[in-house]
Amino acid sequence: MLRSEADRLTQVVVSTPDQAYFDTNTHEVNNIPDRPDPTAAKRQHDALKGVLQRSGASVVDVPELVGHPNSVFPRDVALCTPRGYVQLRMGIEARRGEEIWMSQVLEGLGEPCVGRVEQPGTAEGGDIILAGDVAFIGLSRRTNREGADQLSRLLDGMGYEARLAPVSQRYLHLGGPLSVIGERTLAYAEGALPPRLLRGFDVIEVPPCGPSPGNVICLGGGEVIVNVTENEAALERLEQYGFTVHGLNLSEFRKGGGGPTCLILPVGRG
């Protein structure tokens, strides 16, 4: 069960890179500009799993989807909610098919499907942030208005207030400049969103440097994970506010366009 990303992370799905993530024949269509180093990527992914496990989360590591290098970023393909999961629809053609792959994983974990984003809608998990009774939904290059409206209707039925947020072209997803890090607390890249969308929350602003300045995994209980290779400023700012920050080198996943939250699909929090 997952209602808010501020709660303690108890179960998460990851996909350790094996073959697909390093297959340069597929990189151009999958928007992976730089070839990751296999040894370093696997070491970094193991370090991430170690922090997750030590924090008390059950880590479900599933094999990557053949021919889909972006399947190492499972966050995008499904949304887990208090009632079950929503099957999303990728905004990039090359990722279509990952939705079915992840649905099979989640149903194997006992998660029921409570809805699907249907054509012509597109919606990716990096654009959806559940924050207590608020659901932030990004309107981005990957999530269109039709997909956002479908999600809004689904989440409204679960008691969420949907807040649609325009995402600047400098960010791929809403999760680039924004993350939930406490019950009513957000990490937020300065100037990324209209202030009215953040009403009711305490905001810790981080400098808007790089493609994912606000991309932070919330473990719960004041603990977070930050990618130190691109987000030293956020690490320092969150430490100033009393957070326990686990700084990880995730450089090989930045090469694939992903930040820390992209590497995990939260299934359970509480």
Coordinates of C-alpha atoms in Angstrom, one line a residue:
M1 CA 0.0 0.0 0.0
L2 CA 1.3 3.5 -0.9
R3 CA -0.5 6.7 -0.2
S4 CA 2.3 9.3 0.2
E5 CA 5.9 9.4 -0.8
A6 CA 6.7 11.0 2.5
D7 CA 6.0 7.7 4.4
R8 CA 8.6 5.1 5.3
L9 CA 9.6 3.1 2.2
T10 CA 8.8 -0.5 2.8
Q11 CA 8.8 -2.2 -0.6
V12 CA 10.4 -1.2 -3.9
V13 CA 10.9 -2.7 -7.3
V14 CA 14.3 -2.2 -9.1
S15 CA 15.9 -3.7 -12.2
T16 CA 19.6 -4.2 -12.1
P17 CA 21.2 -3.4 -15.5
D18 CA 22.5 -6.5 -17.3
Q19 CA 22.5 -6.5 -21.1
A20 CA 19.9 -4.2 -22.4
Y21 CA 21.1 -1.0 -20.7
F22 CA 24.5 -1.4 -22.3
D23 CA 23.3 -2.3 -25.8
T24 CA 24.4 0.7 -27.9
N25 CA 22.3 -0.5 -30.9
T26 CA 19.2 0.6 -29.0
H27 CA 20.4 3.8 -27.4
E28 CA 19.5 6.4 -30.0
V29 CA 15.8 5.5 -30.1
N30 CA 15.7 5.1 -26.4
N31 CA 17.2 8.6 -25.7
I32 CA 20.3 7.3 -23.9
P33 CA 23.1 9.7 -25.2
D34 CA 26.1 8.2 -23.5
R35 CA 27.2 4.6 -23.1
P36 CA 27.3 3.6 -19.4
D37 CA 30.2 1.6 -18.1
P38 CA 28.9 -1.9 -17.1
T39 CA 31.1 -2.5 -14.2
A40 CA 30.6 0.9 -12.6
A41 CA 26.8 0.9 -13.3
K42 CA 26.4 -2.5 -11.6
R43 CA 28.5 -1.3 -8.6
Q44 CA 26.5 1.9 -8.3
H45 CA 23.2 0.0 -8.5
D46 CA 24.3 -2.5 -5.8
A47 CA 25.2 0.5 -3.6
L48 CA 21.7 1.9 -4.1
K49 CA 20.1 -1.5 -3.2
G50 CA 22.2 -1.7 -0.1
V51 CA 21.0 1.7 1.2
L52 CA 17.4 0.7 0.5
Q53 CA 17.7 -2.6 2.3
R54 CA 19.5 -1.1 5.3
S55 CA 16.7 1.5 5.6
G56 CA 14.3 -1.4 6.0
A57 CA 12.8 -1.6 2.5
S58 CA 12.2 -5.0 0.8
V59 CA 13.9 -4.8 -2.5
V60 CA 12.4 -6.7 -5.4
D61 CA 15.0 -7.0 -8.2
V62 CA 13.5 -8.0 -11.5
P63 CA 15.3 -8.8 -14.7
E64 CA 15.4 -6.0 -17.2
L65 CA 13.2 -6.3 -20.3
V66 CA 15.1 -7.5 -23.3
G67 CA 15.5 -4.8 -25.9
H68 CA 14.5 -2.1 -23.5
P69 CA 17.5 -0.3 -21.9
N70 CA 15.2 2.1 -20.1
S71 CA 13.6 -0.7 -18.1
V72 CA 16.4 0.0 -15.6
F73 CA 14.2 3.0 -14.7
P74 CA 11.0 1.3 -13.5
R75 CA 9.5 4.4 -11.9
D76 CA 8.0 5.5 -15.2
V77 CA 5.9 2.5 -16.1
A78 CA 3.4 2.2 -13.2
L79 CA 2.0 4.1 -10.3
C80 CA 1.3 2.4 -7.0
T81 CA -1.6 3.8 -5.0
P82 CA -3.5 2.9 -1.8
R83 CA -5.8 0.6 -3.8
G84 CA -3.4 -1.0 -6.2
Y85 CA -1.4 0.0 -9.3
V86 CA -2.2 2.1 -12.3
Q87 CA -0.8 0.9 -15.6
L88 CA 0.7 3.9 -17.3
R89 CA 1.4 4.5 -21.0
M90 CA 4.8 5.6 -22.1
G91 CA 5.3 9.0 -23.8
I92 CA 8.2 7.6 -25.9
E93 CA 7.3 4.9 -28.5
A94 CA 10.5 2.9 -27.8
R95 CA 9.4 2.3 -24.2
R96 CA 6.0 0.9 -25.1
G97 CA 5.7 -2.7 -23.8
E98 CA 7.4 -2.0 -20.4
E99 CA 3.9 -1.3 -19.0
I100 CA 2.9 -5.0 -19.5
W101 CA 6.2 -6.2 -18.2
M102 CA 5.8 -4.2 -14.9
S103 CA 2.1 -5.1 -14.6
Q104 CA 3.1 -8.8 -14.5
V105 CA 5.7 -8.0 -11.8
L106 CA 3.2 -6.1 -9.7
E107 CA 0.4 -8.6 -10.0
G108 CA 2.9 -11.3 -9.0
L109 CA 3.4 -9.2 -5.8
G110 CA -0.3 -9.2 -5.2
E111 CA -1.0 -5.7 -6.4
P112 CA -4.4 -5.4 -8.2
C113 CA -4.7 -3.2 -11.3
V114 CA -7.1 -0.3 -10.5
G115 CA -6.8 1.6 -13.8
R116 CA -5.0 2.2 -17.1
V117 CA -4.0 5.3 -19.0
E118 CA -5.5 4.7 -22.5
Q119 CA -4.6 6.1 -25.9
P120 CA -4.2 8.9 -26.8
G121 CA -3.2 9.7 -23.3
T122 CA 0.4 9.3 -22.2
A123 CA 1.7 9.4 -18.6
E124 CA 5.0 8.5 -17.0
G125 CA 5.7 7.9 -13.4
G126 CA 8.4 10.5 -13.2
D127 CA 5.6 13.0 -13.7
I128 CA 3.5 11.8 -10.8
I129 CA 4.2 12.6 -7.1
L130 CA 1.8 11.6 -4.3
A131 CA 2.1 13.9 -1.4
G132 CA -0.4 13.1 1.3
D133 CA -3.8 14.2 0.0
V134 CA -2.2 16.0 -3.0
A135 CA -1.2 14.4 -6.3
F136 CA 1.2 16.5 -8.4
I137 CA 0.9 15.6 -12.1
G138 CA 3.4 17.0 -14.5
L139 CA 2.5 18.1 -18.0
S140 CA 5.7 17.4 -19.8
R141 CA 7.3 16.0 -23.0
R142 CA 6.3 12.5 -21.8
T143 CA 2.9 13.2 -20.1
N144 CA 0.2 14.9 -22.1
R145 CA -3.0 16.6 -21.1
E146 CA -5.2 13.6 -21.9
G147 CA -3.0 11.3 -19.8
A148 CA -3.0 13.8 -16.9
D149 CA -6.8 14.2 -17.1
Q150 CA -7.2 10.4 -16.9
L151 CA -5.0 10.2 -13.9
S152 CA -6.7 13.1 -12.2
R153 CA -10.1 11.3 -12.5
L154 CA -8.6 8.1 -11.1
L155 CA -6.8 9.8 -8.2
D156 CA -9.8 12.0 -7.4
G157 CA -11.7 8.8 -6.7
M158 CA -9.1 7.9 -4.1
G159 CA -9.3 11.2 -2.3
Y160 CA -6.4 13.1 -3.9
E161 CA -6.5 16.7 -5.0
A162 CA -4.8 16.6 -8.4
R163 CA -2.6 19.6 -9.2
L164 CA -1.5 19.7 -12.8
A165 CA 2.0 21.3 -13.2
P166 CA 3.6 22.5 -16.4
V167 CA 7.1 21.2 -16.6
S168 CA 9.8 23.4 -18.2
Q169 CA 11.6 22.0 -21.2
R170 CA 14.8 21.9 -19.2
Y171 CA 13.4 19.0 -17.2
L172 CA 12.3 15.6 -18.6
H173 CA 9.8 14.9 -15.8
L174 CA 8.3 16.8 -12.9
G175 CA 10.5 14.6 -10.7
G176 CA 13.5 16.6 -12.0
P177 CA 12.7 19.7 -10.0
L178 CA 10.4 18.3 -7.3
S179 CA 10.3 15.5 -4.6
V180 CA 8.4 14.9 -1.4
I181 CA 10.8 14.5 1.5
G182 CA 8.5 14.9 4.5
E183 CA 4.8 14.8 5.5
R184 CA 4.3 18.3 4.2
T185 CA 7.7 19.1 2.9
L186 CA 9.1 19.3 -0.6
A187 CA 12.5 19.6 -2.1
Y188 CA 12.1 22.0 -5.0
A189 CA 14.3 23.7 -7.6
E190 CA 13.9 27.4 -7.4
G191 CA 11.6 28.9 -10.0
A192 CA 10.5 25.6 -11.6
L193 CA 6.8 25.8 -10.8
P194 CA 4.2 28.5 -10.1
P195 CA 4.1 29.1 -6.4
R196 CA 0.4 28.5 -6.1
L197 CA 0.9 24.8 -6.9
L198 CA 3.0 24.4 -3.8
R199 CA 0.5 25.9 -1.4
G200 CA 0.1 24.1 1.9
F201 CA 3.6 22.7 1.8
D202 CA 6.9 23.7 3.4
V203 CA 9.4 24.1 0.6
I204 CA 13.2 23.6 0.8
E205 CA 14.6 25.3 -2.3
V206 CA 17.6 23.9 -4.0
P207 CA 19.6 25.7 -6.7
P208 CA 18.2 24.9 -10.2
C209 CA 21.5 23.4 -11.5
G210 CA 21.5 20.4 -13.8
P211 CA 18.6 18.3 -15.1
S212 CA 17.5 16.8 -11.8
P213 CA 18.2 19.3 -8.9
G214 CA 15.1 18.3 -6.9
N215 CA 15.3 14.6 -7.6
V216 CA 15.6 12.9 -4.2
I217 CA 14.5 9.5 -2.9
C218 CA 12.6 9.8 0.3
L219 CA 13.2 6.8 2.6
G220 CA 11.0 8.2 5.4
G221 CA 11.9 9.4 8.9
G222 CA 14.1 12.2 7.7
E223 CA 16.4 10.1 5.5
V224 CA 16.9 10.7 1.8
I225 CA 19.1 9.5 -1.1
V226 CA 20.8 12.1 -3.4
N227 CA 23.0 11.6 -6.4
V228 CA 26.3 13.4 -5.3
T229 CA 27.7 13.5 -8.8
E230 CA 25.1 16.0 -10.0
N231 CA 23.4 17.3 -6.9
E232 CA 26.0 18.3 -4.3
A233 CA 24.0 21.6 -3.7
A234 CA 20.9 19.7 -2.8
L235 CA 22.8 17.4 -0.5
E236 CA 24.3 20.3 1.4
R237 CA 20.9 22.1 1.6
L238 CA 19.1 19.1 3.0
E239 CA 21.8 18.4 5.6
Q240 CA 21.4 22.0 6.7
Y241 CA 17.7 21.3 7.4
G242 CA 18.6 18.2 9.5
F243 CA 18.0 15.4 7.0
T244 CA 20.2 12.3 7.0
V245 CA 21.5 12.3 3.4
H246 CA 22.8 9.2 1.8
G247 CA 25.0 10.5 -1.0
L248 CA 25.5 8.0 -3.8
N249 CA 27.5 8.2 -7.0
L250 CA 24.9 7.4 -9.7
S251 CA 26.8 8.8 -12.7
E252 CA 26.2 5.8 -14.9
F253 CA 22.5 6.3 -14.7
R254 CA 22.7 10.0 -15.4
K255 CA 24.1 8.9 -18.7
G256 CA 20.7 7.3 -19.4
G257 CA 18.9 10.4 -18.4
G258 CA 17.8 9.2 -14.9
G259 CA 18.0 10.5 -11.4
P260 CA 17.7 8.5 -8.2
T261 CA 13.9 8.3 -8.1
C262 CA 13.9 6.9 -11.6
L263 CA 15.7 3.8 -10.5
I264 CA 13.0 2.7 -8.1
L265 CA 9.3 1.9 -8.3
P266 CA 7.9 2.4 -4.7
V267 CA 5.3 -0.3 -4.1
G268 CA 4.8 0.0 -0.3
R269 CA 5.1 2.8 2.2
G270 CA 3.9 3.2 5.7

